[in-house]
Amino acid sequence: MVKRGQAGGNLRLICLFKNKQIKKQRTFATAGQQMGAEHLIINREASQAALILGLQPAALIDHVARVDWSLLDQIPGERGGSIPVAIDELEHILSEVKTHILDEPSPIKTIAGGSVTNTIRGLSVGFGVSCGLIGAYGDDQQGQLFVSNMKFSGVDVSRLRMKRGPTGQCVCLVDASGNRTMRPCLSNAVKIQADELIAEDVKGSKWLVLRFGMFNFEVIQAAIRIAKQEGLSVSMDLASFEMVRNFRTPLLQLLESGDVDLCFANEDEAAELVRGEENADPEAALEFLAKRCQWAVVTLGPNGCIAKHGKEIVKVPAIGEAKAIDATGAGDLFASGFLYGLVKGLSLEECCKVGSCSGGSVIRSLGGEVTPENWQWMRKQMQIRGLPIPDTRT
């Protein structure tokens, strides 16, 4: 069994679907603003502490579409990766998407996005775990869409700050094989700053979920520091192979600190992590991570995953034989299932099996949000494998 004093099977999983919410507002100034004080609105709801919190420094809206290969050939950067773009380039890509959409008249799907958002939403909707988000969103239409989607998904949004400015956006282009290429635009998006994080944000919670990234490196460091002071465990996703390749030194700084308890890497990220080593296969990357984290997981796409905790190593095959419609969110939803397994006190192998079930559910439709039908599919797969079925309203 996976043993963790702070996150064991005796923890109650509470779904935060509530009809009435008590909101408080407070306003304070942010230092360092060139154009004067910026007003932030924080909604503080009278609710029990969320079991799992996600750090989404800059709220993000995903524009997801299935497109033909010719459009992907026109876009700078490697196919399958995620590199930032300016707002004019994002708007240009969106304008081009309309003439390259597969399966007409399939529209562009616009939803709340971001890796951590996908994981937290999956935990709340699909597994009934009480969750919240820490971050900021803009005072624009995209920001309102983000908050509405999270509230509808039962996620506690009381730690989200509204700021003056635009909300981040990302174009997610999915090819005929279900592989996704992402181009986020965050350069001018509002985000939470490191000095805005407070202990109250994490007090009473058990896990903090975050995604590695240089754009938010100071915020990540501050959040981890506060989380550790308050006794939380920390889960980190390695983001993308480009992020690992270009910022390996600061990534190692985080891993070597010993403050990251659980680390997720996909096969491409794992390869970058151990590039140049004598052994550069997923197993070597797993060992690399396991020396620095209590739990290490490397996902292998259609080949399942491998994981290590202490001296235990497991390999679990992928679940579901259906062709992937869209791989967007597969790793994020795998993390949802794995974390659910941890807080339920399941074994390492069972955690991986639940992760494979939830990761397999999201690839059956477009975007990083699982449909009700696919949640039902996931529960059926869990039931077949003798895994505990989550108590939810989905």
Coordinates of C-alpha atoms in Angstrom, one line a residue:
M1 CA 0.0 0.0 0.0
V2 CA 1.1 3.5 -0.6
K3 CA 1.7 5.0 2.8
R4 CA 1.4 8.7 3.6
G5 CA 0.6 10.1 6.9
Q6 CA -0.8 13.3 5.6
A7 CA -2.9 11.8 2.8
G8 CA -4.3 8.4 3.9
G9 CA -7.5 6.5 3.4
N10 CA -9.1 8.1 6.5
L11 CA -9.5 11.4 4.7
R12 CA -13.0 12.3 3.9
L13 CA -13.7 13.3 0.2
I14 CA -16.1 16.1 0.2
C15 CA -17.8 17.5 -3.0
L16 CA -18.2 21.2 -2.9
F17 CA -21.4 21.5 -4.8
K18 CA -23.4 24.1 -2.8
N19 CA -26.5 26.1 -3.4
K20 CA -25.6 29.0 -1.2
Q21 CA -22.2 30.7 -0.9
I22 CA -21.2 33.5 1.4
K23 CA -18.8 35.9 -0.3
K24 CA -16.5 38.5 1.1
Q25 CA -14.5 41.0 -0.8
R26 CA -11.3 42.7 0.0
T27 CA -9.2 45.0 -2.0
F28 CA -5.5 45.7 -1.7
A29 CA -2.7 47.2 -3.8
T30 CA 0.0 45.3 -5.6
A31 CA 3.5 46.6 -5.4
G32 CA 5.5 47.3 -8.5
Q33 CA 2.6 48.4 -10.8
Q34 CA 3.8 51.0 -13.3
M35 CA 0.4 52.4 -13.8
G36 CA -0.6 52.8 -10.2
A37 CA -2.4 50.5 -7.7
E38 CA -4.3 47.6 -9.2
H39 CA -7.5 46.5 -7.6
L40 CA -7.9 42.8 -6.8
I41 CA -11.1 41.2 -5.8
I42 CA -10.9 38.0 -3.7
N43 CA -13.9 35.9 -3.1
R44 CA -13.7 34.3 0.3
E45 CA -16.4 31.6 0.7
A46 CA -17.4 30.2 4.1
S47 CA -16.5 26.6 3.2
Q48 CA -14.4 23.8 4.5
A49 CA -10.8 23.7 3.4
A50 CA -10.3 22.0 0.0
L51 CA -8.5 18.7 0.2
I52 CA -6.5 19.4 -3.0
L53 CA -5.5 22.8 -4.3
G54 CA -4.2 23.6 -7.7
L55 CA -1.9 26.5 -8.5
Q56 CA -2.9 28.1 -11.8
P57 CA -1.1 31.5 -11.6
A58 CA -2.7 32.8 -14.8
A59 CA -6.2 31.6 -15.7
L60 CA -6.3 30.2 -19.2
I61 CA -8.9 29.7 -21.8
D62 CA -8.4 26.9 -24.3
H63 CA -9.5 27.1 -27.9
V64 CA -9.5 23.5 -29.1
A65 CA -10.0 22.4 -32.7
R66 CA -9.2 19.3 -34.9
V67 CA -7.2 20.6 -37.9
D68 CA -5.5 19.1 -40.9
W69 CA -1.7 18.7 -41.1
S70 CA -1.1 21.6 -43.5
L71 CA -1.9 24.1 -40.7
L72 CA 0.5 22.5 -38.3
D73 CA 3.2 22.7 -40.9
Q74 CA 2.7 26.5 -41.1
I75 CA 3.1 27.1 -37.4
P76 CA 6.6 27.8 -35.9
G77 CA 7.9 25.3 -33.4
E78 CA 7.8 21.5 -33.2
R79 CA 4.6 19.6 -33.7
G80 CA 3.3 18.1 -30.5
G81 CA 4.9 20.6 -28.2
S82 CA 3.9 23.8 -26.4
I83 CA 5.7 27.1 -26.9
P84 CA 4.4 30.6 -26.1
V85 CA 3.2 33.0 -28.7
A86 CA 2.3 36.7 -28.8
I87 CA -1.4 37.7 -28.9
D88 CA -1.2 38.7 -32.6
E89 CA 0.1 35.3 -33.5
L90 CA -2.5 33.5 -31.5
E91 CA -5.2 35.5 -33.2
H92 CA -3.7 34.7 -36.6
I93 CA -3.7 31.0 -35.8
L94 CA -7.3 31.2 -34.7
S95 CA -8.3 32.9 -38.0
E96 CA -6.5 30.2 -39.9
V97 CA -8.1 27.4 -37.9
K98 CA -11.5 28.1 -39.5
T99 CA -10.3 27.1 -42.9
H100 CA -8.4 23.9 -41.7
I101 CA -11.0 22.3 -39.4
L102 CA -11.4 18.5 -39.8
D103 CA -14.9 16.9 -39.7
E104 CA -16.8 20.1 -40.7
P105 CA -18.8 21.7 -39.4
S106 CA -17.1 20.9 -36.0
P107 CA -16.7 24.3 -34.2
I108 CA -13.8 25.5 -32.1
K109 CA -14.4 24.4 -28.5
T110 CA -13.7 27.1 -26.0
I111 CA -13.3 26.0 -22.3
A112 CA -11.4 26.8 -19.2
G113 CA -7.9 25.3 -19.7
G114 CA -4.5 24.8 -18.3
S115 CA -2.9 21.6 -17.1
V116 CA -3.6 22.2 -13.4
T117 CA -7.1 23.3 -14.1
N118 CA -7.8 20.1 -16.0
T119 CA -6.5 18.0 -13.1
I120 CA -8.5 19.9 -10.5
R121 CA -11.7 19.9 -12.5
G122 CA -11.3 16.2 -13.1
L123 CA -10.8 15.5 -9.4
S124 CA -13.9 17.6 -8.5
V125 CA -16.3 16.4 -11.2
G126 CA -15.1 12.8 -11.8
F127 CA -13.9 11.8 -8.3
G128 CA -15.9 14.0 -5.9
V129 CA -12.8 15.3 -4.2
S130 CA -13.1 18.8 -2.7
C131 CA -10.8 21.0 -4.7
G132 CA -9.9 24.7 -5.1
L133 CA -7.7 26.9 -7.4
I134 CA -5.2 29.6 -6.5
G135 CA -4.5 32.2 -9.2
A136 CA -5.7 35.2 -11.1
Y137 CA -8.0 35.9 -14.0
G138 CA -8.7 39.1 -16.0
D139 CA -11.7 41.4 -15.9
D140 CA -12.8 40.3 -19.4
Q141 CA -15.1 37.8 -21.0
Q142 CA -12.5 35.0 -20.9
G143 CA -12.0 35.5 -17.2
Q144 CA -15.7 35.2 -16.5
L145 CA -15.9 32.1 -18.7
F146 CA -13.0 30.6 -16.7
V147 CA -14.6 31.3 -13.3
S148 CA -18.1 30.1 -14.5
N149 CA -16.7 26.8 -15.7
M150 CA -14.9 26.2 -12.4
K151 CA -17.9 27.0 -10.3
F152 CA -20.1 24.8 -12.5
S153 CA -17.5 22.0 -11.9
G154 CA -17.8 22.4 -8.1
V155 CA -14.3 23.9 -7.7
D156 CA -13.8 26.4 -4.9
V157 CA -12.8 29.7 -6.6
S158 CA -12.4 31.7 -3.4
R159 CA -8.7 31.9 -3.9
L160 CA -8.9 33.3 -7.4
R161 CA -8.0 37.0 -7.7
M162 CA -9.7 39.1 -10.3
K163 CA -7.2 41.7 -11.9
R164 CA -7.5 44.4 -14.4
G165 CA -6.2 43.1 -17.7
P166 CA -6.6 40.2 -20.1
T167 CA -7.0 36.5 -19.3
G168 CA -4.5 34.0 -20.8
Q169 CA -5.5 32.0 -23.9
C170 CA -4.2 29.0 -25.6
V171 CA -4.8 27.4 -29.1
C172 CA -4.9 23.6 -28.9
L173 CA -4.6 22.1 -32.3
V174 CA -5.4 18.4 -32.6
D175 CA -4.4 16.4 -35.7
A176 CA -6.1 13.4 -37.3
S177 CA -4.2 11.0 -35.1
G178 CA -5.4 12.8 -31.9
N179 CA -2.0 14.4 -31.1
R180 CA -2.2 18.0 -29.9
T181 CA 0.0 21.0 -30.5
M182 CA -0.4 23.9 -28.1
R183 CA 0.4 27.6 -28.5
P184 CA -0.3 29.5 -25.3
C185 CA -0.4 33.3 -25.0
L186 CA 0.4 34.4 -21.5
S187 CA 2.9 37.3 -22.0
N188 CA 0.3 40.0 -21.3
A189 CA -2.1 37.9 -19.2
V190 CA -2.8 38.8 -15.6
K191 CA -1.4 36.4 -13.0
I192 CA -0.9 36.1 -9.3
Q193 CA 2.4 37.3 -8.0
A194 CA 4.7 35.5 -5.5
D195 CA 4.2 38.2 -2.8
E196 CA 0.4 37.9 -3.0
L197 CA 0.4 34.3 -1.8
I198 CA -0.5 33.8 1.8
A199 CA -0.7 30.9 4.2
E200 CA -4.5 31.3 4.4
D201 CA -4.6 30.1 0.8
V202 CA -3.4 26.6 1.7
K203 CA -4.3 26.2 5.3
G204 CA -6.1 23.0 6.1
S205 CA -5.5 21.4 2.7
K206 CA -3.4 18.3 2.1
W207 CA -2.0 18.6 -1.5
L208 CA -0.8 21.4 -3.7
V209 CA -0.8 20.6 -7.5
L210 CA 1.3 22.7 -9.8
R211 CA 3.0 22.7 -13.2
F212 CA 6.6 23.5 -13.8
G213 CA 7.2 26.7 -15.9
M214 CA 9.7 29.5 -16.0
F215 CA 7.0 32.1 -16.6
N216 CA 5.7 31.4 -13.1
F217 CA 8.9 30.2 -11.5
E218 CA 8.9 32.7 -8.6
V219 CA 5.2 32.0 -7.9
I220 CA 5.9 28.3 -7.9
Q221 CA 8.8 28.6 -5.5
A222 CA 6.7 30.8 -3.1
A223 CA 3.7 28.4 -3.3
I224 CA 5.9 25.4 -2.5
R225 CA 7.5 27.2 0.4
I226 CA 4.2 28.1 1.9
A227 CA 2.7 24.7 1.3
K228 CA 5.6 23.0 3.1
Q229 CA 5.3 25.4 6.0
E230 CA 1.6 24.4 6.3
G231 CA 2.3 20.7 6.0
L232 CA 1.0 20.1 2.4
S233 CA 2.4 17.5 0.0
V234 CA 3.3 18.9 -3.4
S235 CA 2.6 17.3 -6.8
M236 CA 4.4 18.7 -9.9
D237 CA 3.9 18.0 -13.6
L238 CA 6.9 18.7 -16.0
A239 CA 4.8 20.7 -18.4
S240 CA 6.5 20.0 -21.8
F241 CA 9.6 18.6 -23.4
E242 CA 10.6 22.1 -24.5
M243 CA 10.3 23.4 -20.9
V244 CA 12.5 20.6 -19.6
R245 CA 15.0 21.1 -22.4
N246 CA 15.3 24.9 -22.1
F247 CA 15.1 25.2 -18.3
R248 CA 16.6 22.1 -16.9
T249 CA 18.8 23.9 -14.3
P250 CA 15.9 25.6 -12.4
L251 CA 13.8 22.4 -12.8
L252 CA 16.6 20.4 -11.1
Q253 CA 16.7 23.1 -8.4
L254 CA 13.1 22.3 -7.5
L255 CA 13.6 18.6 -7.7
E256 CA 16.8 18.6 -5.6
S257 CA 15.1 20.6 -2.9
G258 CA 13.2 17.5 -1.8
D259 CA 10.0 19.6 -1.5
V260 CA 8.3 17.9 -4.5
D261 CA 6.6 14.8 -3.2
L262 CA 5.1 13.5 -6.5
C263 CA 6.3 14.2 -10.0
F264 CA 4.6 13.3 -13.3
A265 CA 6.5 13.2 -16.6
N266 CA 5.4 12.0 -20.0
E267 CA 7.7 10.0 -22.3
D268 CA 9.0 13.0 -24.2
E269 CA 9.6 15.0 -21.0
A270 CA 11.3 12.0 -19.4
A271 CA 13.7 11.7 -22.4
E272 CA 14.7 15.3 -22.1
L273 CA 15.3 14.9 -18.4
V274 CA 18.0 12.2 -18.9
R275 CA 19.2 13.3 -22.3
G276 CA 23.0 12.7 -22.6
E277 CA 23.0 10.1 -19.9
E278 CA 24.3 6.6 -20.6
N279 CA 20.7 5.3 -20.2
A280 CA 18.1 7.7 -21.5
D281 CA 15.0 5.5 -21.5
P282 CA 11.8 6.0 -19.4
E283 CA 13.1 3.6 -16.8
A284 CA 16.2 5.7 -16.2
A285 CA 14.1 8.9 -16.0
L286 CA 11.8 7.1 -13.4
E287 CA 14.9 6.3 -11.3
F288 CA 16.1 9.9 -11.7
L289 CA 12.8 11.2 -10.4
A290 CA 12.4 8.6 -7.7
K291 CA 15.7 9.6 -6.1
R292 CA 14.3 13.1 -5.6
C293 CA 10.6 12.5 -5.0
Q294 CA 8.5 10.1 -2.9
W295 CA 6.4 9.2 -5.9
A296 CA 7.6 9.2 -9.5
V297 CA 5.4 8.5 -12.5
V298 CA 6.3 8.4 -16.2
T299 CA 3.3 8.1 -18.6
L300 CA 3.9 6.2 -21.8
G301 CA 0.9 7.1 -23.9
P302 CA -0.7 3.9 -25.5
N303 CA 1.9 1.8 -23.6
G304 CA 0.5 2.8 -20.2
C305 CA 2.8 4.0 -17.4
I306 CA 5.5 3.1 -15.0
A307 CA 5.7 4.4 -11.4
K308 CA 8.0 4.1 -8.3
H309 CA 7.4 4.7 -4.6
G310 CA 10.2 3.6 -2.3
K311 CA 11.5 0.3 -3.6
E312 CA 8.3 -0.6 -5.3
I313 CA 8.1 -0.3 -9.1
V314 CA 5.0 -1.0 -11.2
K315 CA 4.1 -1.0 -14.8
V316 CA 0.4 -0.6 -15.8
P317 CA -0.9 -0.9 -19.4
A318 CA -3.1 1.8 -20.9
I319 CA -6.9 1.2 -20.5
G320 CA -9.3 1.4 -23.4
E321 CA -8.8 0.4 -27.0
A322 CA -10.7 3.2 -28.6
K323 CA -8.6 5.4 -30.9
A324 CA -7.8 8.8 -29.3
I325 CA -9.9 11.6 -30.6
D326 CA -7.7 14.2 -28.8
A327 CA -4.8 13.6 -26.4
T328 CA -5.3 17.0 -24.8
G329 CA -5.5 16.5 -21.0
A330 CA -4.6 12.8 -21.0
G331 CA -1.7 13.4 -18.6
D332 CA -3.7 15.9 -16.6
L333 CA -6.6 13.5 -16.0
F334 CA -4.1 10.7 -15.3
A335 CA -2.9 12.9 -12.5
S336 CA -6.5 13.3 -11.3
G337 CA -6.9 9.6 -11.0
F338 CA -3.6 9.0 -9.4
L339 CA -4.1 11.7 -6.7
Y340 CA -7.6 10.3 -6.0
G341 CA -5.9 6.9 -5.4
L342 CA -3.4 8.5 -3.0
V343 CA -6.0 10.2 -0.9
K344 CA -8.0 7.0 -0.8
G345 CA -4.9 5.1 0.4
L346 CA -4.7 2.8 -2.6
S347 CA -1.6 0.8 -3.6
L348 CA 0.8 2.2 -6.1
E349 CA -0.5 -0.2 -8.8
E350 CA -4.1 0.8 -8.1
C351 CA -3.2 4.5 -8.2
C352 CA -1.8 3.9 -11.7
K353 CA -4.8 1.9 -12.8
V354 CA -7.2 4.6 -11.7
G355 CA -5.0 7.2 -13.5
S356 CA -5.1 5.1 -16.6
C357 CA -8.9 4.9 -16.4
S358 CA -9.3 8.7 -16.0
G359 CA -6.6 9.5 -18.6
G360 CA -8.4 7.1 -21.0
S361 CA -11.7 8.9 -20.5
V362 CA -10.6 12.3 -21.7
I363 CA -9.0 11.2 -25.0
R364 CA -12.4 10.0 -26.2
S365 CA -13.6 13.5 -27.0
L366 CA -12.3 16.9 -27.9
G367 CA -10.7 19.1 -25.2
G368 CA -9.4 18.6 -21.6
E369 CA -12.9 18.4 -20.1
V370 CA -14.4 14.9 -19.7
T371 CA -18.0 14.5 -20.9
P372 CA -20.6 12.8 -18.6
E373 CA -20.7 9.9 -21.0
N374 CA -17.0 9.4 -20.7
W375 CA -17.1 9.6 -16.9
Q376 CA -19.5 6.8 -17.0
W377 CA -17.1 4.9 -19.2
M378 CA -14.3 5.5 -16.7
R379 CA -16.4 4.2 -13.8
K380 CA -17.2 1.0 -15.8
Q381 CA -13.5 0.5 -16.4
M382 CA -12.8 1.0 -12.7
Q383 CA -15.6 -1.4 -11.7
I384 CA -14.2 -4.1 -14.0
R385 CA -10.8 -3.8 -12.3
G386 CA -12.2 -3.9 -8.8
L387 CA -11.2 -0.3 -8.1
P388 CA -13.2 1.9 -5.6
I389 CA -15.9 3.8 -7.5
P390 CA -15.9 7.5 -6.6
D391 CA -19.1 8.9 -5.1
T392 CA -20.1 11.8 -7.3
R393 CA -23.2 13.4 -8.9
T394 CA -21.9 13.1 -12.5

